[in-house]
Tab-separated table of N, CA and C in Angstrom:
chain	number	residue	atom	x	y	z
A	1	MET	N	0.843	-1.189	0.000
A	1	MET	CA	0.000	0.000	0.000
A	1	MET	C	0.878	1.239	0.000
A	2	LYS	N	1.454	1.497	-1.127
A	2	LYS	CA	2.384	2.598	-1.269
A	2	LYS	C	1.748	3.774	-2.014
A	3	ILE	N	2.082	4.981	-1.578
A	3	ILE	CA	1.677	6.172	-2.320
A	3	ILE	C	2.698	6.359	-3.432
A	4	ARG	N	2.223	6.428	-4.660
A	4	ARG	CA	3.121	6.610	-5.807
A	4	ARG	C	3.469	8.069	-6.032
A	5	LYS	N	2.453	8.957	-5.896
A	5	LYS	CA	2.706	10.383	-6.073
A	5	LYS	C	1.505	11.182	-5.609
A	6	ASN	N	1.719	12.461	-5.409
A	6	ASN	CA	0.636	13.404	-5.158
A	6	ASN	C	0.154	13.837	-6.535
A	7	ASP	N	-1.031	13.399	-6.940
A	7	ASP	CA	-1.540	13.708	-8.273
A	7	ASP	C	-1.948	15.166	-8.403
A	8	HIS	N	-2.782	15.633	-7.469
A	8	HIS	CA	-3.169	17.049	-7.497
A	8	HIS	C	-3.764	17.470	-6.163
A	9	VAL	N	-3.805	18.795	-5.980
A	9	VAL	CA	-4.429	19.407	-4.810
A	9	VAL	C	-5.547	20.297	-5.340
A	10	GLY	N	-6.741	20.161	-4.771
A	10	GLY	CA	-7.881	20.972	-5.181
A	10	GLY	C	-8.097	22.121	-4.222
A	11	ILE	N	-8.294	23.313	-4.784
A	11	ILE	CA	-8.519	24.513	-3.973
A	11	ILE	C	-9.769	25.219	-4.482
A	12	ILE	N	-10.706	25.504	-3.581
A	12	ILE	CA	-11.905	26.254	-3.943
A	12	ILE	C	-11.623	27.737	-3.737
A	13	VAL	N	-11.951	28.537	-4.760
A	13	VAL	CA	-11.642	29.967	-4.734
A	13	VAL	C	-12.885	30.794	-5.051
A	14	ASN	N	-12.886	32.054	-4.633
A	14	ASN	CA	-13.947	32.997	-4.990
A	14	ASN	C	-13.660	33.662	-6.324
A	15	ASP	N	-12.412	34.089	-6.532
A	15	ASP	CA	-12.023	34.811	-7.741
A	15	ASP	C	-11.087	33.915	-8.548
A	16	LEU	N	-11.663	33.176	-9.490
A	16	LEU	CA	-10.891	32.213	-10.273
A	16	LEU	C	-9.825	32.895	-11.119
A	17	THR	N	-10.151	34.011	-11.721
A	17	THR	CA	-9.185	34.719	-12.578
A	17	THR	C	-7.965	35.152	-11.774
A	18	ALA	N	-8.191	35.753	-10.613
A	18	ALA	CA	-7.074	36.215	-9.778
A	18	ALA	C	-6.242	35.042	-9.271
A	19	ALA	N	-6.907	33.962	-8.855
A	19	ALA	CA	-6.181	32.792	-8.356
A	19	ALA	C	-5.338	32.172	-9.464
A	20	LYS	N	-5.918	32.060	-10.658
A	20	LYS	CA	-5.176	31.498	-11.791
A	20	LYS	C	-3.952	32.350	-12.106
A	21	GLU	N	-4.130	33.655	-12.177
A	21	GLU	CA	-3.013	34.560	-12.467
A	21	GLU	C	-1.924	34.464	-11.399
A	22	PHE	N	-2.329	34.334	-10.140
A	22	PHE	CA	-1.380	34.201	-9.038
A	22	PHE	C	-0.457	33.016	-9.273
A	23	PHE	N	-1.031	31.854	-9.601
A	23	PHE	CA	-0.211	30.653	-9.792
A	23	PHE	C	0.539	30.667	-11.121
A	24	LEU	N	-0.025	31.321	-12.138
A	24	LEU	CA	0.706	31.461	-13.394
A	24	LEU	C	1.971	32.304	-13.190
A	25	ASP	N	1.887	33.305	-12.321
A	25	ASP	CA	3.052	34.130	-12.012
A	25	ASP	C	4.178	33.316	-11.386
A	26	PHE	N	3.843	32.190	-10.749
A	26	PHE	CA	4.855	31.312	-10.163
A	26	PHE	C	5.429	30.337	-11.183
A	27	GLY	N	4.912	30.362	-12.412
A	27	GLY	CA	5.437	29.492	-13.444
A	27	GLY	C	4.618	28.249	-13.734
A	28	LEU	N	3.459	28.102	-13.087
A	28	LEU	CA	2.602	26.969	-13.425
A	28	LEU	C	1.983	27.204	-14.796
A	29	GLU	N	1.544	26.130	-15.444
A	29	GLU	CA	0.953	26.219	-16.773
A	29	GLU	C	-0.489	25.727	-16.736
A	30	VAL	N	-1.362	26.353	-17.544
A	30	VAL	CA	-2.748	25.904	-17.638
A	30	VAL	C	-2.776	24.621	-18.462
A	31	LEU	N	-3.296	23.558	-17.878
A	31	LEU	CA	-3.431	22.276	-18.569
A	31	LEU	C	-4.829	22.118	-19.159
A	32	GLY	N	-5.794	22.807	-18.570
A	32	GLY	CA	-7.161	22.736	-19.062
A	32	GLY	C	-8.077	23.587	-18.222
A	33	GLU	N	-9.218	23.961	-18.825
A	33	GLU	CA	-10.210	24.769	-18.126
A	33	GLU	C	-11.584	24.369	-18.660
A	34	ALA	N	-12.533	24.141	-17.750
A	34	ALA	CA	-13.855	23.705	-18.195
A	34	ALA	C	-14.920	24.101	-17.192
A	35	GLU	N	-16.129	24.321	-17.710
A	35	GLU	CA	-17.291	24.508	-16.855
A	35	GLU	C	-17.960	23.147	-16.721
A	36	VAL	N	-18.319	22.800	-15.483
A	36	VAL	CA	-18.822	21.456	-15.200
A	36	VAL	C	-20.100	21.554	-14.383
A	37	GLU	N	-21.098	20.764	-14.759
A	37	GLU	CA	-22.272	20.582	-13.913
A	37	GLU	C	-22.005	19.300	-13.155
A	38	ASP	N	-21.896	19.412	-11.846
A	38	ASP	CA	-21.355	18.321	-11.042
A	38	ASP	C	-22.418	17.361	-10.523
A	39	GLU	N	-22.814	16.429	-11.361
A	39	GLU	CA	-23.793	15.425	-10.964
A	39	GLU	C	-23.168	14.354	-10.078
A	40	TRP	N	-21.852	14.275	-10.034
A	40	TRP	CA	-21.167	13.260	-9.228
A	40	TRP	C	-21.252	13.578	-7.743
A	41	ILE	N	-21.055	14.840	-7.390
A	41	ILE	CA	-21.008	15.212	-5.978
A	41	ILE	C	-22.392	15.554	-5.423
A	42	GLU	N	-23.313	15.985	-6.289
A	42	GLU	CA	-24.629	16.426	-5.832
A	42	GLU	C	-25.356	15.413	-4.946
A	43	PRO	N	-25.512	14.152	-5.392
A	43	PRO	CA	-26.281	13.210	-4.569
A	43	PRO	C	-25.634	12.937	-3.213
A	44	LYS	N	-24.325	13.005	-3.143
A	44	LYS	CA	-23.620	12.743	-1.885
A	44	LYS	C	-23.876	13.839	-0.863
A	45	MET	N	-24.264	15.031	-1.327
A	45	MET	CA	-24.419	16.168	-0.431
A	45	MET	C	-25.849	16.677	-0.360
A	46	GLY	N	-26.749	16.082	-1.146
A	46	GLY	CA	-28.127	16.541	-1.139
A	46	GLY	C	-28.306	17.886	-1.802
A	47	LEU	N	-27.469	18.206	-2.773
A	47	LEU	CA	-27.531	19.482	-3.472
A	47	LEU	C	-28.008	19.262	-4.898
A	48	THR	N	-28.512	20.341	-5.539
A	48	THR	CA	-28.930	20.267	-6.932
A	48	THR	C	-28.352	21.445	-7.702
A	49	ASP	N	-28.245	21.277	-9.015
A	49	ASP	CA	-27.762	22.331	-9.915
A	49	ASP	C	-26.399	22.894	-9.519
A	50	LEU	N	-25.487	22.045	-9.171
A	50	LEU	CA	-24.156	22.482	-8.781
A	50	LEU	C	-23.320	22.688	-10.044
A	51	ARG	N	-22.976	23.933	-10.343
A	51	ARG	CA	-22.186	24.266	-11.529
A	51	ARG	C	-20.892	24.914	-11.083
A	52	LYS	N	-19.804	24.521	-11.708
A	52	LYS	CA	-18.495	25.057	-11.319
A	52	LYS	C	-17.605	25.203	-12.536
A	53	THR	N	-16.584	26.036	-12.398
A	53	THR	CA	-15.526	26.131	-13.390
A	53	THR	C	-14.267	25.592	-12.732
A	54	VAL	N	-13.558	24.757	-13.480
A	54	VAL	CA	-12.342	24.126	-12.977
A	54	VAL	C	-11.187	24.511	-13.886
A	55	VAL	N	-10.070	24.931	-13.280
A	55	VAL	CA	-8.836	25.182	-14.010
A	55	VAL	C	-7.774	24.247	-13.445
A	56	MET	N	-7.184	23.439	-14.319
A	56	MET	CA	-6.116	22.531	-13.898
A	56	MET	C	-4.789	23.147	-14.319
A	57	LEU	N	-3.919	23.325	-13.343
A	57	LEU	CA	-2.600	23.905	-13.579
A	57	LEU	C	-1.538	22.841	-13.336
A	58	GLY	N	-0.483	22.881	-14.150
A	58	GLY	CA	0.593	21.919	-13.990
A	58	GLY	C	1.856	22.570	-13.464
A	59	MET	N	2.564	21.839	-12.622
A	59	MET	CA	3.858	22.284	-12.117
A	59	MET	C	4.890	22.157	-13.241
A	60	PRO	N	5.909	22.996	-13.238
A	60	PRO	CA	6.917	22.929	-14.290
A	60	PRO	C	7.588	21.559	-14.408
A	61	ASP	N	7.738	20.844	-13.298
A	61	ASP	CA	8.393	19.529	-13.355
A	61	ASP	C	7.426	18.423	-13.781
A	62	GLY	N	6.140	18.752	-13.913
A	62	GLY	CA	5.152	17.780	-14.349
A	62	GLY	C	4.750	16.766	-13.297
A	63	GLU	N	5.239	16.893	-12.081
A	63	GLU	CA	5.001	15.885	-11.053
A	63	GLU	C	3.626	15.943	-10.428
A	64	THR	N	3.055	17.117	-10.285
A	64	THR	CA	1.740	17.219	-9.648
A	64	THR	C	0.973	18.366	-10.284
A	65	LYS	N	-0.312	18.430	-9.980
A	65	LYS	CA	-1.173	19.460	-10.547
A	65	LYS	C	-1.909	20.199	-9.426
A	66	LEU	N	-2.393	21.362	-9.772
A	66	LEU	CA	-3.188	22.177	-8.871
A	66	LEU	C	-4.529	22.402	-9.551
A	67	GLU	N	-5.627	22.072	-8.864
A	67	GLU	CA	-6.968	22.219	-9.414
A	67	GLU	C	-7.661	23.377	-8.697
A	68	LEU	N	-7.971	24.433	-9.443
A	68	LEU	CA	-8.701	25.576	-8.890
A	68	LEU	C	-10.165	25.419	-9.266
A	69	VAL	N	-11.057	25.592	-8.279
A	69	VAL	CA	-12.484	25.381	-8.499
A	69	VAL	C	-13.259	26.608	-8.036
A	70	LYS	N	-14.137	27.098	-8.897
A	70	LYS	CA	-15.044	28.200	-8.568
A	70	LYS	C	-16.465	27.695	-8.730
A	71	PHE	N	-17.257	27.652	-7.635
A	71	PHE	CA	-18.655	27.252	-7.708
A	71	PHE	C	-19.501	28.453	-8.089
A	72	HIS	N	-20.448	28.250	-9.023
A	72	HIS	CA	-21.268	29.348	-9.534
A	72	HIS	C	-22.714	29.292	-9.083
A	73	THR	N	-23.347	28.134	-9.187
A	73	THR	CA	-24.787	28.079	-8.929
A	73	THR	C	-25.158	26.919	-8.031
A	74	LEU	N	-26.233	27.118	-7.384
A	74	LEU	CA	-26.895	26.091	-6.576
A	74	LEU	C	-28.361	26.478	-6.545
A	75	SER	N	-29.250	25.629	-7.049
A	75	SER	CA	-30.663	25.988	-6.980
A	75	SER	C	-31.252	25.629	-5.617
A	76	ASP	N	-30.537	24.811	-4.864
A	76	ASP	CA	-30.982	24.443	-3.531
A	76	ASP	C	-30.910	25.675	-2.633
A	77	SER	N	-31.808	25.784	-1.682
A	77	SER	CA	-31.830	26.965	-0.810
A	77	SER	C	-30.751	26.918	0.264
A	78	LYS	N	-30.061	25.790	0.399
A	78	LYS	CA	-29.024	25.670	1.426
A	78	LYS	C	-27.810	26.533	1.066
A	79	ASP	N	-27.177	27.079	2.073
A	79	ASP	CA	-25.962	27.862	1.873
A	79	ASP	C	-24.804	26.889	1.709
A	80	PHE	N	-24.310	26.740	0.472
A	80	PHE	CA	-23.309	25.706	0.224
A	80	PHE	C	-21.966	25.997	0.877
A	81	GLN	N	-21.714	27.207	1.353
A	81	GLN	CA	-20.453	27.486	2.039
A	81	GLN	C	-20.376	26.786	3.392
A	82	HIS	N	-21.491	26.231	3.858
A	82	HIS	CA	-21.471	25.490	5.112
A	82	HIS	C	-21.252	24.000	4.899
A	83	TYR	N	-21.146	23.578	3.654
A	83	TYR	CA	-20.845	22.181	3.344
A	83	TYR	C	-19.327	22.037	3.286
A	84	PHE	N	-18.769	21.235	4.154
A	84	PHE	CA	-17.318	21.130	4.273
A	84	PHE	C	-16.600	20.971	2.939
A	85	PRO	N	-17.043	20.078	2.046
A	85	PRO	CA	-16.300	19.923	0.795
A	85	PRO	C	-16.381	21.130	-0.130
A	86	LEU	N	-17.251	22.090	0.145
A	86	LEU	CA	-17.424	23.236	-0.740
A	86	LEU	C	-16.924	24.554	-0.162
A	87	ILE	N	-16.359	24.547	1.034
A	87	ILE	CA	-15.890	25.812	1.609
A	87	ILE	C	-14.594	26.248	0.934
A	88	LEU	N	-14.320	27.548	1.004
A	88	LEU	CA	-13.122	28.090	0.372
A	88	LEU	C	-11.865	27.503	0.995
A	89	GLY	N	-10.865	27.283	0.167
A	89	GLY	CA	-9.577	26.762	0.626
A	89	GLY	C	-9.299	25.389	0.047
A	90	VAL	N	-8.324	24.715	0.605
A	90	VAL	CA	-7.957	23.387	0.129
A	90	VAL	C	-9.112	22.435	0.413
A	91	CYS	N	-9.633	21.796	-0.632
A	91	CYS	CA	-10.782	20.900	-0.446
A	91	CYS	C	-10.393	19.433	-0.564
A	92	HIS	N	-9.294	19.135	-1.257
A	92	HIS	CA	-8.862	17.743	-1.338
A	92	HIS	C	-7.424	17.638	-1.821
A	93	ILE	N	-6.821	16.518	-1.483
A	93	ILE	CA	-5.499	16.143	-1.979
A	93	ILE	C	-5.685	14.769	-2.608
A	94	ALA	N	-5.348	14.641	-3.887
A	94	ALA	CA	-5.529	13.379	-4.600
A	94	ALA	C	-4.179	12.680	-4.730
A	95	LEU	N	-4.102	11.483	-4.175
A	95	LEU	CA	-2.870	10.703	-4.207
A	95	LEU	C	-3.029	9.517	-5.152
A	96	ALA	N	-2.024	9.244	-5.942
A	96	ALA	CA	-1.993	8.024	-6.749
A	96	ALA	C	-1.364	6.952	-5.867
A	97	VAL	N	-2.093	5.850	-5.689
A	97	VAL	CA	-1.641	4.809	-4.767
A	97	VAL	C	-1.464	3.479	-5.490
A	98	GLU	N	-0.745	2.597	-4.827
A	98	GLU	CA	-0.418	1.294	-5.402
A	98	GLU	C	-1.613	0.346	-5.443
A	99	ASN	N	-2.412	0.280	-4.381
A	99	ASN	CA	-3.499	-0.692	-4.294
A	99	ASN	C	-4.683	-0.046	-3.566
A	100	ILE	N	-5.560	0.615	-4.328
A	100	ILE	CA	-6.659	1.363	-3.722
A	100	ILE	C	-7.597	0.464	-2.921
A	101	GLU	N	-7.844	-0.757	-3.397
A	101	GLU	CA	-8.744	-1.667	-2.687
A	101	GLU	C	-8.217	-1.977	-1.289
A	102	ALA	N	-6.919	-2.223	-1.166
A	102	ALA	CA	-6.319	-2.521	0.144
A	102	ALA	C	-6.379	-1.309	1.061
A	103	ILE	N	-6.185	-0.136	0.512
A	103	ILE	CA	-6.239	1.084	1.322
A	103	ILE	C	-7.663	1.334	1.818
A	104	VAL	N	-8.652	1.167	0.939
A	104	VAL	CA	-10.046	1.345	1.336
A	104	VAL	C	-10.412	0.357	2.438
A	105	ALA	N	-10.008	-0.903	2.275
A	105	ALA	CA	-10.294	-1.919	3.297
A	105	ALA	C	-9.649	-1.546	4.628
A	106	LYS	N	-8.424	-1.061	4.594
A	106	LYS	CA	-7.715	-0.663	5.826
A	106	LYS	C	-8.422	0.521	6.488
A	107	LEU	N	-8.846	1.502	5.698
A	107	LEU	CA	-9.536	2.667	6.245
A	107	LEU	C	-10.866	2.271	6.875
A	108	LYS	N	-11.623	1.412	6.195
A	108	LYS	CA	-12.906	0.956	6.738
A	108	LYS	C	-12.693	0.188	8.037
A	109	LYS	N	-11.660	-0.643	8.072
A	109	LYS	CA	-11.374	-1.433	9.271
A	109	LYS	C	-11.050	-0.537	10.460
A	110	SER	N	-10.406	0.602	10.188
A	110	SER	CA	-10.043	1.510	11.269
A	110	SER	C	-11.190	2.453	11.638
A	111	GLY	N	-12.350	2.292	10.953
A	111	GLY	CA	-13.525	3.081	11.321
A	111	GLY	C	-13.754	4.318	10.467
A	112	SER	N	-12.949	4.544	9.444
A	112	SER	CA	-13.133	5.706	8.590
A	112	SER	C	-14.391	5.561	7.745
A	113	GLU	N	-15.086	6.678	7.522
A	113	GLU	CA	-16.243	6.688	6.626
A	113	GLU	C	-15.786	7.145	5.257
A	114	LEU	N	-16.206	6.433	4.239
A	114	LEU	CA	-15.836	6.795	2.867
A	114	LEU	C	-17.072	7.179	2.076
């Protein structure tokens, strides 16, 4: 159960343009940019009409990426800033691992919720 690499870090931002420019000034490169309607995360959080723009930036050495996320809409009346995965700041770290099934089993055994 080895970690192979840090694939990317996701950061939720208010001002996507300013955040992108900030990291471009450090020498990162834009790998892609897209507007996404997030049907994957909605059911897990009880939200609807979740729309976001994602910018993927690459490090000069190509080893890891930085994912900037700006949420735009929510038709649900809930304030999405109170949902932990959607608050501003670092929202996730994605690791490439050797054996995901073994890691999931180990986490479940130790009581972690997935």
